[in-house]
Structures are given as structure tokens and as C-alpha cells.
Amino acid sequence: MRGSIHRMTPLAIIAAAMLGLSACGDSGQEAASEPPTDVDGNTGGNGGNDGGNDGGGNDGGNDGGNGSPDPVASVPASGRLTQRIAKGPISHVTASGWRTEIRDGTVTVRPPVGVNYESDGFQYVSQGTRESFGPRDLRSWQGDRRSLLLPGGAKLTLHAAGSQLTKVSLYDGNESHQIDVVAQAVTHSRVDADLAASRDAGEHDGETAYFSRLQFRAGTIDWIYLSNIYVQGAAADGTPQDKKISAVPLARQFSPTHVDVYPVSTPAAAAEVTDACDAVVKPRGGLTQDPAGPLTYVTRSGESTIKIDRHTITVTRTVSWAGGQSGFTWQVWGDPHENLNGKHIKDWLGLRRTLLLSDGTKITMHADGPDRVVHTTSIYDGPQSHQIGNTTNLLRHSCVNTAVAQQREAQEYDGETVHLTLLPQPGSVVGGLFAINIYDEQPVAGGGTSWQFVPTPLGETGAGDLNPNQVNDLYDDPRLGHT
């Protein structure tokens, strides 16, 4: 992958949040320099902080206050943001119908109003920095900032001082809004696409999660899934830093009363000695090659095995339990097709496809088109990096060196990327394999890459100890009649 995103293991998220997310670029008294507003709610001023700078950039305010804050100068709500009375609840409905309410130091996010379900029973709440999902308490988010990516492209960025919410930024297409949570006042609200993009780009996201909704029929909800996806800190001057991928499932809500909360854990990786990576190309680390040609890689955590036999790449997640052993597979084959436990789910959408495993291992595959066979496969797992020419099972590169692995990964964009993770299921000691597309990275003219975060559920197996042959196909590939 190139550009602005790198991988992180779940355990690294706390350290990154504590070290990198504290530099917010907020200083001085935000409210004191807020200029007066005109009848349209537009602000002017010197651009020194958010109150006087509608041209983008980082806010210059003090989220925490100093014990004797100056009065906050509010502006009228615009677009789909509403506040009916001064200091009253502030609400927003995104272009895709997702609803946000801010009141009493709490942010509540709900899905669009439904027809055949009690939509208000499905909700995310951040009371201060303490999160809940439906009726279940989750956790406190790390650092001083938390962002939420909503279906349809809207984004909320929550700011905190200690455990207290202080500010919320909201971006949705051409809309940008900012709410002082302590004063319960709108301090910025504009409908201007360029301004929204500028302000969004100038504000780092912190620990970031996304919502994904499964909806088979209009007006219904089968479940809502919440997962962390990346962490973004800021430099000392407030400039947003690179996003670091950290895909960590948090919870899934099936009904107003049923929520599964997922434990956050990362398997310990085996200790390794850095190799000099000399000119002799031979299997190193967890990679082996059969005399007949196929290659096998065992991830450092031992959770998964990757087998490469020319144009067929098979990832197997193995789980041992008291009653036996269960295996779940994601397979890329042919020109290229993708199977979950043998069930054809979809075909490729482009030239590049990446599989991100729950232990942080990444597999990036190349083809000359969405209807051509895979010709190159790269594997990245901590300090290990490997590359195979699929046409003849040719080993081109195999090395155990952190600097080399990071450099090679940074030079290779990911394309359409799926997260493969084992999720607990009711009554099961094993759970099932869940596959969800989380982002798409593509090159842009002039260099660099662009990112789109569009979470899309693909499929889920039955529990390995209860219903191992069940495969739920969650993706409708319009090119295929059987998905």
C-alpha cells in the first residue's frame, strides 16, 4: 500500500492513540475570537481559529476550557442540521438518512427510520468518551479524538478533554458543521463542498470506526456492525498524519435487545531474527515450497495458512477446540473468482485485491484485469515480506527484515481490500469466519493513491462447531446469477 495508510495490530492502537492523538493543534480560546454572523449564518474574521476561519484548517480553540470560558458565539444551523431552541438538542440527518443527536454531553447515532422495525432500538451512544451499542456497554475510546464513518460517506469527529466530550465536527457531502458540546451551541454550519473538504482534510480523525448495516429487504435491519478501521494522529502543529490501518471488530447488534460484543485480542507473534536478505532467493520465515512447486506460508501468529498453487490462492483459518478442529477458507481462483468455504461469493472488481487477516497479515494479489488470472502475490506479516510469480510458482522475494517489509509494502497499493475475521456466534465456542470489504486503494494521476472507505459485507460461515457447512452469501454480484 502507498500513500497515507499503514497497518497496525489491535494492541498497537492504544499506544498510537496515547502518543499520536494528543497533538490536536487546539490552543487559545476558541469562543473568544468567534466573529459575529450575518443573516445567512456565514462567518468572517481573521481566520485565526474555527470561529473566524471558514476556509478550512485546524481549529485553534481550547476544547477543555480554563474554568472561566468566554461566552460561545453561535451561528444558525444550516443544511440538514437543526437546533430548535438555544442550548437545546442539536440534530442532523445525513443524506442517506442516518440520524445524529447531541445533547447533555452525549452523542447518539441511529440508522434511518424504518418501516418494519423499531429503529430507535438500534443505536450507538458516546456518553463522554464511554461507548455503548444498543443496550450493551462497550469501552472508552482512546486518546482525545474519535471518528465515526457512517454509511453513505458522512463522518463524525468527536473531541474530548479527559472523559468529557467538548466538540463534534460533522461532515456530509457539501455540509460541514461544528458543535460546542459544553455550551450546546453550533459554532460553524455551512453548505459548501470546497469548504467541507478543506475543513475535513485539516482535521485529524483519531481512533476511527465504521458502521455497516445488513439490510436484505427495504425497511428492515438484519444487523448493524461496528468495527475500528484506522487511527490517525497529528503532528505537533496539528497537521494530520498518516492513517494507520487497525481493523478491530467491536460489536454487532441484531435487535434492540441483542448485541454481541467482541473481545479485542491479538495473538502473540513468534519471535524472529532479522535476516540480511541476501541476493540468494530462498524461502525464509514462515514460507516453505514443495518440490512440486506449490508454496505454503504459516502466519507468525499461527492462526492462518496460505497456500499458493499457481493461480489458486487459499487462506485457511484453523481453530482447535475441545471437540475437534474447524477450518474456514477464503479462496481466490480462476480469472479471478472468490469463494468462502467453497461457496462462490463474487468476482474481482479491478486489477488488485488485498486480503487483510485478523492477525495483521496482508496478502496483495495482482492481475491484468478483473477477468484475468492472478500473476503476482505478495505477503506481508510484520518483518516478513514474500513475493511469488503465480504463473510458474516462482519465488521472487523472501525476506525477514522490518525495513525491507515496510518499504515494499509502501510501494504496493492495495486495491479492493477485504477483512477476514473470526466472529463469535451464540452457543458456539468457535464462531464463524466473517468477510467484509473495508476500503479500496487505487493509484491517481501524478502519483500517490486515493482511498475509499465503503464497508460492504460479503459473507459469513456458520459456527465451526455447530453448523460448519453453512455459508451466508451477503453480497449480490450483478455479474453472477447465483450470488
Short mmCIF file of C-alpha atoms in Angstrom, two decimals:
data_model
loop_
_atom_site.label_atom_id
_atom_site.label_comp_id
_atom_site.label_asym_id
_atom_site.label_seq_id
_atom_site.Cartn_x
_atom_site.Cartn_y
_atom_site.Cartn_z
CA MET A 1 0.00 0.00 0.00
CA ARG A 2 1.18 3.50 -0.75
CA GLY A 3 0.35 6.95 0.44
CA SER A 4 -1.27 7.68 3.76
CA ILE A 5 -2.24 4.40 5.37
CA HIS A 6 -0.27 1.73 7.19
CA ARG A 7 -1.24 -1.33 9.18
CA MET A 8 -1.43 -1.64 12.97
CA THR A 9 -2.12 -4.61 15.17
CA PRO A 10 -5.00 -4.16 17.66
CA LEU A 11 -2.60 -3.97 20.63
CA ALA A 12 -0.74 -1.09 18.94
CA ILE A 13 -3.88 1.04 18.79
CA ILE A 14 -3.64 2.13 22.44
CA ALA A 15 -0.03 3.26 22.18
CA ALA A 16 -0.71 5.13 18.95
CA ALA A 17 -3.73 6.80 20.39
CA MET A 18 -1.95 7.90 23.56
CA LEU A 19 1.17 9.13 21.77
CA GLY A 20 -0.04 10.37 18.41
CA LEU A 21 -3.57 11.53 19.03
CA SER A 22 -2.87 14.08 21.73
CA ALA A 23 -1.50 16.68 19.34
CA CYS A 24 -4.74 18.27 18.23
CA GLY A 25 -3.47 21.68 17.27
CA ASP A 26 -6.03 23.30 19.59
CA SER A 27 -4.74 26.30 21.54
CA GLY A 28 -6.11 29.57 22.83
CA GLN A 29 -9.72 30.45 23.48
CA GLU A 30 -11.91 29.24 20.65
CA ALA A 31 -15.02 31.12 21.68
CA ALA A 32 -13.32 34.44 22.37
CA SER A 33 -12.44 35.09 18.75
CA GLU A 34 -15.67 33.91 17.13
CA PRO A 35 -16.85 36.80 14.93
CA PRO A 36 -20.46 37.89 14.57
CA THR A 37 -22.60 36.20 11.95
CA ASP A 38 -24.70 37.61 9.18
CA VAL A 39 -28.30 36.62 8.49
CA ASP A 40 -27.14 33.63 6.44
CA GLY A 41 -25.01 32.26 9.21
CA ASN A 42 -21.77 32.97 7.36
CA THR A 43 -18.76 34.00 9.37
CA GLY A 44 -15.90 36.32 8.68
CA GLY A 45 -12.90 37.37 10.72
CA ASN A 46 -9.20 36.79 10.76
CA GLY A 47 -9.09 33.02 10.20
CA GLY A 48 -7.09 32.52 13.39
CA ASN A 49 -9.39 29.83 14.71
CA ASP A 50 -12.52 27.95 13.77
CA GLY A 51 -14.81 30.80 14.72
CA GLY A 52 -13.19 33.09 12.14
CA ASN A 53 -11.89 30.63 9.62
CA ASP A 54 -14.37 29.12 7.21
CA GLY A 55 -11.53 28.41 4.83
CA GLY A 56 -10.51 25.13 6.45
CA GLY A 57 -7.52 24.17 8.52
CA ASN A 58 -7.28 23.07 12.14
CA ASP A 59 -9.31 24.60 14.91
CA GLY A 60 -7.50 26.90 17.25
CA GLY A 61 -9.86 26.54 20.20
CA ASN A 62 -9.33 25.08 23.63
CA ASP A 63 -11.60 22.05 23.92
CA GLY A 64 -11.17 21.74 27.65
CA GLY A 65 -11.73 25.38 28.67
CA ASN A 66 -9.93 27.10 31.55
CA GLY A 67 -12.63 27.16 34.19
CA SER A 68 -13.90 30.62 33.15
CA PRO A 69 -14.79 30.27 29.48
CA ASP A 70 -15.93 33.23 27.47
CA PRO A 71 -19.46 33.04 26.04
CA VAL A 72 -19.63 30.96 22.89
CA ALA A 73 -20.78 32.81 19.79
CA SER A 74 -23.18 30.53 17.96
CA VAL A 75 -24.26 30.57 14.33
CA PRO A 76 -27.55 29.46 12.77
CA ALA A 77 -27.76 25.80 11.75
CA SER A 78 -27.81 25.18 8.00
CA GLY A 79 -28.30 22.24 5.67
CA ARG A 80 -29.76 19.22 7.48
CA LEU A 81 -28.56 20.38 10.91
CA THR A 82 -31.26 21.63 13.27
CA GLN A 83 -31.46 23.22 16.73
CA ARG A 84 -34.92 24.45 17.63
CA ILE A 85 -34.06 26.42 20.76
CA ALA A 86 -30.87 27.90 22.19
CA LYS A 87 -28.90 25.30 24.15
CA GLY A 88 -31.43 22.69 23.05
CA PRO A 89 -30.70 19.33 21.39
CA ILE A 90 -28.83 19.52 18.08
CA SER A 91 -29.81 17.03 15.39
CA HIS A 92 -28.60 16.06 11.95
CA VAL A 93 -29.87 13.65 9.32
CA THR A 94 -27.33 12.56 6.70
CA ALA A 95 -28.13 12.39 3.01
CA SER A 96 -28.55 8.62 3.46
CA GLY A 97 -30.87 9.01 6.45
CA TRP A 98 -28.55 8.29 9.42
CA ARG A 99 -29.54 10.38 12.45
CA THR A 100 -27.27 12.07 14.99
CA GLU A 101 -28.39 13.84 18.16
CA ILE A 102 -26.15 15.84 20.51
CA ARG A 103 -27.40 16.72 23.98
CA ASP A 104 -26.20 16.68 27.61
CA GLY A 105 -22.61 15.81 26.69
CA THR A 106 -23.75 12.73 24.74
CA VAL A 107 -23.73 11.85 21.04
CA THR A 108 -26.29 9.32 19.78
CA VAL A 109 -26.22 7.83 16.27
CA ARG A 110 -29.19 5.90 14.88
CA PRO A 111 -29.89 4.29 11.47
CA PRO A 112 -32.52 5.66 9.09
CA VAL A 113 -36.14 5.46 10.21
CA GLY A 114 -37.53 2.06 9.27
CA VAL A 115 -40.92 0.70 8.38
CA ASN A 116 -40.93 -2.79 9.90
CA TYR A 117 -38.58 -2.34 12.85
CA GLU A 118 -38.09 -0.16 15.90
CA SER A 119 -35.19 1.83 14.52
CA ASP A 120 -34.52 3.71 17.75
CA GLY A 121 -33.57 0.44 19.43
CA PHE A 122 -30.57 0.27 17.12
CA GLN A 123 -28.13 2.93 18.28
CA TYR A 124 -24.58 3.91 19.12
CA VAL A 125 -24.01 6.23 22.09
CA SER A 126 -20.88 8.05 23.26
CA GLN A 127 -21.59 9.47 26.71
CA GLY A 128 -18.45 11.46 27.20
CA THR A 129 -15.85 9.02 25.88
CA ARG A 130 -17.72 5.92 27.09
CA GLU A 131 -19.29 3.99 24.21
CA SER A 132 -22.34 1.75 24.17
CA PHE A 133 -24.05 -0.13 21.36
CA GLY A 134 -27.73 -0.80 21.81
CA PRO A 135 -28.15 -1.80 25.48
CA ARG A 136 -24.54 -3.02 25.85
CA ASP A 137 -21.65 -1.07 27.32
CA LEU A 138 -18.55 -1.32 25.11
CA ARG A 139 -15.47 0.63 26.12
CA SER A 140 -13.92 4.09 26.41
CA TRP A 141 -12.30 5.32 23.26
CA GLN A 142 -8.61 6.08 23.32
CA GLY A 143 -6.91 9.47 23.04
CA ASP A 144 -8.71 12.78 22.69
CA ARG A 145 -10.47 12.13 19.41
CA ARG A 146 -12.89 9.58 17.96
CA SER A 147 -14.29 9.48 14.40
CA LEU A 148 -17.25 7.52 13.10
CA LEU A 149 -17.76 6.73 9.40
CA LEU A 150 -21.45 6.40 8.57
CA PRO A 151 -22.95 4.55 5.58
CA GLY A 152 -23.26 6.97 2.69
CA GLY A 153 -20.00 8.79 3.42
CA ALA A 154 -20.80 11.08 6.37
CA LYS A 155 -18.25 11.41 9.19
CA LEU A 156 -18.47 12.48 12.81
CA THR A 157 -15.32 13.51 14.69
CA LEU A 158 -15.73 13.67 18.47
CA HIS A 159 -13.27 15.69 20.60
CA ALA A 160 -12.68 15.17 24.30
CA ALA A 161 -10.79 16.60 27.26
CA GLY A 162 -10.28 13.74 29.65
CA SER A 163 -13.57 11.84 29.67
CA GLN A 164 -15.69 14.87 28.73
CA LEU A 165 -16.94 15.49 25.20
CA THR A 166 -16.10 19.05 24.17
CA LYS A 167 -16.73 19.35 20.45
CA VAL A 168 -18.19 17.47 17.49
CA SER A 169 -17.35 18.02 13.82
CA LEU A 170 -19.75 16.64 11.22
CA TYR A 171 -19.07 16.25 7.50
CA ASP A 172 -21.62 15.02 4.97
CA GLY A 173 -21.04 15.75 1.29
CA ASN A 174 -21.16 19.52 0.88
CA GLU A 175 -22.07 20.11 4.54
CA SER A 176 -19.68 20.92 7.38
CA HIS A 177 -20.78 21.63 10.95
CA GLN A 178 -19.13 22.10 14.33
CA ILE A 179 -20.85 21.90 17.71
CA ASP A 180 -19.51 23.08 21.06
CA VAL A 181 -20.84 20.25 23.23
CA VAL A 182 -20.12 22.01 26.54
CA ALA A 183 -22.06 25.13 25.52
CA GLN A 184 -24.55 23.10 23.43
CA ALA A 185 -24.08 25.60 20.59
CA VAL A 186 -23.49 25.47 16.84
CA THR A 187 -20.21 27.29 16.13
CA HIS A 188 -19.91 26.51 12.42
CA SER A 189 -22.51 25.40 9.88
CA ARG A 190 -22.10 25.79 6.13
CA VAL A 191 -23.23 24.14 2.90
CA ASP A 192 -20.17 24.48 0.69
CA ALA A 193 -18.45 21.45 -0.84
CA ASP A 194 -14.98 23.01 -1.13
CA LEU A 195 -15.12 24.33 2.42
CA ALA A 196 -16.28 20.98 3.78
CA ALA A 197 -13.43 19.16 2.02
CA SER A 198 -10.88 21.69 3.27
CA ARG A 199 -12.03 21.54 6.86
CA ASP A 200 -12.21 17.74 6.83
CA ALA A 201 -8.70 17.46 5.38
CA GLY A 202 -7.33 19.80 8.05
CA GLU A 203 -8.70 17.81 10.99
CA HIS A 204 -7.15 14.52 12.11
CA ASP A 205 -9.57 11.71 12.85
CA GLY A 206 -8.09 9.90 15.86
CA GLU A 207 -9.32 6.38 16.53
CA THR A 208 -11.80 5.72 13.72
CA ALA A 209 -14.64 3.20 13.43
CA TYR A 210 -17.25 2.44 10.79
CA PHE A 211 -20.85 1.22 10.78
CA SER A 212 -22.08 -1.38 8.31
CA ARG A 213 -25.73 -2.35 8.04
CA LEU A 214 -27.09 -5.61 6.59
CA GLN A 215 -30.50 -4.96 5.06
CA PHE A 216 -31.93 -7.70 2.84
CA ARG A 217 -35.36 -6.08 2.48
CA ALA A 218 -36.36 -2.43 2.39
CA GLY A 219 -37.46 -1.16 5.79
CA THR A 220 -35.72 -3.90 7.75
CA ILE A 221 -32.43 -4.35 9.57
CA ASP A 222 -30.80 -7.74 9.99
CA TRP A 223 -27.87 -6.30 11.96
CA ILE A 224 -25.55 -3.33 12.36
CA TYR A 225 -21.82 -3.99 12.66
CA LEU A 226 -19.32 -1.68 14.38
CA SER A 227 -15.57 -2.04 13.83
CA ASN A 228 -12.49 0.10 14.19
CA ILE A 229 -10.72 0.63 10.88
CA TYR A 230 -7.80 3.06 11.34
CA VAL A 231 -6.05 5.50 13.66
CA GLN A 232 -4.91 8.96 12.58
CA GLY A 233 -2.86 11.23 14.82
CA ALA A 234 -1.48 14.71 14.30
CA ALA A 235 1.93 16.36 14.30
CA ALA A 236 2.85 18.92 16.95
CA ASP A 237 1.48 21.71 14.75
CA GLY A 238 -1.85 19.91 14.30
CA THR A 239 -1.17 18.63 10.77
CA PRO A 240 -2.94 15.29 10.24
CA GLN A 241 -0.52 12.37 10.00
CA ASP A 242 -0.78 9.13 8.03
CA LYS A 243 -3.74 6.89 8.74
CA LYS A 244 -2.71 3.53 10.21
CA ILE A 245 -4.97 0.58 9.44
CA SER A 246 -6.22 -1.17 12.57
CA ALA A 247 -9.24 -3.33 11.69
CA VAL A 248 -10.71 -4.46 15.03
CA PRO A 249 -14.33 -5.72 15.29
CA LEU A 250 -16.16 -4.19 18.28
CA ALA A 251 -19.80 -5.31 18.25
CA ARG A 252 -22.82 -6.32 16.20
CA GLN A 253 -26.45 -5.51 17.03
CA PHE A 254 -29.13 -7.95 15.81
CA SER A 255 -32.17 -6.44 17.55
CA PRO A 256 -32.98 -3.69 20.07
CA THR A 257 -32.08 -6.14 22.86
CA HIS A 258 -29.49 -8.47 21.28
CA VAL A 259 -25.92 -7.21 20.88
CA ASP A 260 -22.78 -9.33 20.55
CA VAL A 261 -19.67 -7.59 21.92
CA TYR A 262 -16.37 -8.87 20.56
CA PRO A 263 -13.28 -9.19 22.74
CA VAL A 264 -10.25 -7.30 21.43
CA SER A 265 -7.29 -9.66 21.27
CA THR A 266 -4.20 -10.15 19.16
CA PRO A 267 -2.29 -13.44 19.15
CA ALA A 268 1.35 -13.23 20.19
CA ALA A 269 3.61 -13.48 17.16
CA ALA A 270 6.64 -15.73 17.20
CA ALA A 271 9.98 -14.08 17.93
CA GLU A 272 12.13 -13.59 14.86
CA VAL A 273 15.71 -12.79 13.98
CA THR A 274 16.19 -10.16 11.31
CA ASP A 275 17.70 -11.67 8.19
CA ALA A 276 20.19 -9.82 5.99
CA CYS A 277 18.04 -10.64 2.92
CA ASP A 278 20.96 -11.54 0.69
CA ALA A 279 20.77 -11.92 -3.06
CA VAL A 280 20.01 -15.65 -2.85
CA VAL A 281 16.25 -16.08 -3.18
CA LYS A 282 15.04 -18.91 -0.96
CA PRO A 283 12.03 -19.42 1.34
CA ARG A 284 12.52 -17.67 4.66
CA GLY A 285 10.48 -17.14 7.82
CA GLY A 286 7.14 -18.95 7.65
CA LEU A 287 7.36 -19.70 3.90
CA THR A 288 8.08 -23.16 2.51
CA GLN A 289 7.99 -24.58 -1.01
CA ASP A 290 7.08 -28.07 -2.06
CA PRO A 291 9.43 -29.74 -4.53
CA ALA A 292 6.49 -29.93 -6.93
CA GLY A 293 6.16 -26.16 -6.85
CA PRO A 294 3.27 -25.01 -4.55
CA LEU A 295 4.20 -22.66 -1.70
CA THR A 296 2.81 -22.55 1.83
CA TYR A 297 3.03 -19.71 4.33
CA VAL A 298 2.10 -20.01 8.03
CA THR A 299 1.43 -16.63 9.61
CA ARG A 300 3.57 -15.59 12.57
CA SER A 301 0.57 -15.93 14.90
CA GLY A 302 -0.06 -19.48 13.70
CA GLU A 303 -3.73 -18.61 13.10
CA SER A 304 -3.77 -18.97 9.32
CA THR A 305 -2.11 -20.89 6.48
CA ILE A 306 -1.79 -19.50 2.96
CA LYS A 307 -1.28 -21.94 0.08
CA ILE A 308 -0.29 -20.68 -3.36
CA ASP A 309 -0.54 -23.08 -6.28
CA ARG A 310 -0.21 -21.04 -9.43
CA HIS A 311 -3.47 -19.10 -9.93
CA THR A 312 -5.22 -20.51 -6.86
CA ILE A 313 -4.57 -18.81 -3.50
CA THR A 314 -6.23 -20.38 -0.45
CA VAL A 315 -6.27 -18.87 3.04
CA THR A 316 -7.28 -21.29 5.80
CA ARG A 317 -8.10 -20.14 9.32
CA THR A 318 -7.86 -23.07 11.72
CA VAL A 319 -9.43 -23.18 15.18
CA SER A 320 -8.88 -26.01 17.66
CA TRP A 321 -11.43 -26.69 20.38
CA ALA A 322 -12.19 -29.43 22.90
CA GLY A 323 -14.36 -31.33 20.44
CA GLY A 324 -12.01 -31.14 17.49
CA GLN A 325 -10.76 -28.68 14.89
CA SER A 326 -12.52 -26.34 12.47
CA GLY A 327 -11.16 -24.80 9.31
CA PHE A 328 -12.51 -21.84 7.33
CA THR A 329 -11.27 -20.91 3.87
CA TRP A 330 -11.23 -17.89 1.56
CA GLN A 331 -10.06 -18.87 -1.91
CA VAL A 332 -9.12 -16.86 -4.99
CA TRP A 333 -9.11 -18.91 -8.17
CA GLY A 334 -9.60 -18.73 -11.92
CA ASP A 335 -9.99 -15.34 -13.54
CA PRO A 336 -10.33 -14.39 -10.53
CA HIS A 337 -13.29 -15.72 -8.56
CA GLU A 338 -13.63 -15.69 -4.76
CA ASN A 339 -15.08 -18.46 -2.60
CA LEU A 340 -15.97 -18.60 1.09
CA ASN A 341 -15.81 -22.20 2.34
CA GLY A 342 -16.33 -23.35 -1.25
CA LYS A 343 -19.29 -21.03 -1.97
CA HIS A 344 -18.72 -18.63 -4.88
CA ILE A 345 -19.33 -15.15 -3.39
CA LYS A 346 -18.07 -12.70 -6.02
CA ASP A 347 -15.53 -11.93 -8.72
CA TRP A 348 -12.82 -9.29 -8.65
CA LEU A 349 -13.72 -5.68 -9.43
CA GLY A 350 -10.29 -4.47 -10.58
CA LEU A 351 -6.60 -5.27 -11.09
CA ARG A 352 -5.61 -5.63 -7.44
CA ARG A 353 -7.07 -7.45 -4.45
CA THR A 354 -5.88 -7.49 -0.81
CA LEU A 355 -6.85 -9.87 2.00
CA LEU A 356 -6.33 -8.45 5.49
CA LEU A 357 -6.30 -11.14 8.18
CA SER A 358 -7.24 -10.59 11.81
CA ASP A 359 -3.63 -11.12 12.97
CA GLY A 360 -2.43 -8.28 10.72
CA THR A 361 -1.10 -10.41 7.85
CA LYS A 362 -1.76 -8.92 4.44
CA ILE A 363 -1.92 -10.69 1.06
CA THR A 364 -1.95 -8.50 -2.06
CA MET A 365 -2.64 -10.12 -5.45
CA HIS A 366 -2.20 -8.69 -8.95
CA ALA A 367 -4.00 -9.48 -12.21
CA ASP A 368 -4.07 -7.78 -15.61
CA GLY A 369 -7.81 -7.27 -15.34
CA PRO A 370 -10.92 -8.31 -13.38
CA ASP A 371 -11.31 -11.26 -15.76
CA ARG A 372 -7.66 -12.36 -15.86
CA VAL A 373 -5.76 -14.80 -13.67
CA VAL A 374 -3.58 -13.75 -10.72
CA HIS A 375 0.04 -13.35 -11.82
CA THR A 376 1.70 -11.97 -8.65
CA THR A 377 1.08 -12.50 -4.92
CA SER A 378 2.75 -10.55 -2.10
CA ILE A 379 2.60 -11.46 1.59
CA TYR A 380 3.39 -9.03 4.44
CA ASP A 381 3.47 -10.15 8.06
CA GLY A 382 5.46 -7.97 10.47
CA PRO A 383 9.11 -8.11 9.34
CA GLN A 384 8.38 -10.79 6.76
CA SER A 385 7.84 -9.99 3.09
CA HIS A 386 7.44 -12.52 0.27
CA GLN A 387 6.51 -12.31 -3.41
CA ILE A 388 5.54 -15.15 -5.76
CA GLY A 389 5.10 -15.21 -9.51
CA ASN A 390 1.94 -17.29 -9.78
CA THR A 391 2.27 -18.44 -13.38
CA THR A 392 5.08 -20.88 -12.53
CA ASN A 393 5.09 -20.76 -8.70
CA LEU A 394 8.28 -18.73 -8.95
CA LEU A 395 9.65 -17.34 -5.68
CA ARG A 396 10.88 -13.83 -6.46
CA HIS A 397 11.46 -12.45 -2.96
CA SER A 398 11.55 -13.80 0.60
CA CYS A 399 12.98 -11.82 3.49
CA VAL A 400 12.74 -11.27 7.25
CA ASN A 401 13.65 -7.62 7.69
CA THR A 402 11.35 -4.93 9.07
CA ALA A 403 12.72 -2.06 6.99
CA VAL A 404 12.53 -4.07 3.78
CA ALA A 405 8.98 -5.22 4.51
CA GLN A 406 7.78 -1.69 5.25
CA GLN A 407 9.41 -0.27 2.15
CA ARG A 408 7.99 -2.93 -0.18
CA GLU A 409 4.52 -2.66 1.30
CA ALA A 410 4.53 1.15 0.97
CA GLN A 411 5.29 0.82 -2.75
CA GLU A 412 2.38 -1.53 -3.45
CA TYR A 413 -1.17 -0.19 -3.48
CA ASP A 414 -3.85 -2.47 -2.08
CA GLY A 415 -6.82 -2.23 -4.42
CA GLU A 416 -10.12 -3.66 -3.20
CA THR A 417 -9.47 -4.87 0.37
CA VAL A 418 -11.39 -7.43 2.42
CA HIS A 419 -11.07 -8.03 6.16
CA LEU A 420 -11.31 -11.71 7.14
CA THR A 421 -12.01 -12.17 10.84
CA LEU A 422 -13.43 -14.84 13.13
CA LEU A 423 -16.53 -13.61 14.98
CA PRO A 424 -18.19 -15.33 17.96
CA GLN A 425 -21.64 -16.80 17.40
CA PRO A 426 -24.33 -17.63 20.02
CA GLY A 427 -23.81 -21.04 21.61
CA SER A 428 -20.54 -21.65 19.78
CA VAL A 429 -17.04 -21.99 21.19
CA VAL A 430 -15.56 -21.49 17.71
CA GLY A 431 -17.58 -18.85 15.88
CA GLY A 432 -17.62 -18.28 12.13
CA LEU A 433 -15.50 -16.53 9.51
CA PHE A 434 -16.81 -13.11 8.50
CA ALA A 435 -15.69 -11.35 5.30
CA ILE A 436 -16.29 -7.64 4.75
CA ASN A 437 -14.78 -5.26 2.19
CA ILE A 438 -13.48 -2.24 4.11
CA TYR A 439 -11.63 0.04 1.66
CA ASP A 440 -10.38 0.42 -1.90
CA GLU A 441 -6.99 1.99 -2.66
CA GLN A 442 -6.24 2.98 -6.26
CA PRO A 443 -3.45 4.99 -7.93
CA VAL A 444 -4.13 8.52 -9.13
CA ALA A 445 -2.62 10.50 -11.96
CA GLY A 446 0.53 12.34 -10.95
CA GLY A 447 1.45 9.83 -8.25
CA GLY A 448 0.05 8.72 -4.94
CA THR A 449 -3.19 6.90 -4.28
CA SER A 450 -6.78 7.64 -3.34
CA TRP A 451 -8.79 5.84 -0.68
CA GLN A 452 -12.47 5.00 -0.46
CA PHE A 453 -13.85 3.55 2.77
CA VAL A 454 -17.05 1.75 1.76
CA PRO A 455 -17.65 -1.20 4.12
CA THR A 456 -19.56 -3.96 2.31
CA PRO A 457 -20.40 -7.33 3.93
CA LEU A 458 -19.52 -10.24 1.63
CA GLY A 459 -20.25 -13.43 3.53
CA GLU A 460 -20.21 -15.33 6.80
CA THR A 461 -19.91 -19.02 7.62
CA GLY A 462 -21.86 -20.94 10.20
CA ALA A 463 -20.21 -21.74 13.51
CA GLY A 464 -17.45 -24.30 13.03
CA ASP A 465 -18.67 -26.49 15.89
CA LEU A 466 -22.40 -26.14 15.25
CA ASN A 467 -23.06 -25.64 11.55
CA PRO A 468 -19.76 -25.92 9.66
CA ASN A 469 -21.37 -26.32 6.22
CA GLN A 470 -23.46 -23.16 6.40
CA VAL A 471 -22.36 -20.21 4.25
CA ASN A 472 -24.38 -16.99 4.23
CA ASP A 473 -23.79 -15.14 0.96
CA LEU A 474 -24.26 -11.46 1.83
CA TYR A 475 -23.11 -9.93 -1.46
CA ASP A 476 -25.09 -9.68 -4.69
CA ASP A 477 -22.62 -9.65 -7.57
CA PRO A 478 -24.76 -8.41 -10.50
CA ARG A 479 -22.49 -10.29 -12.93
CA LEU A 480 -23.39 -13.62 -11.33
CA GLY A 481 -26.82 -15.24 -11.12
CA HIS A 482 -26.01 -17.42 -8.12
CA THR A 483 -24.80 -14.81 -5.62
#
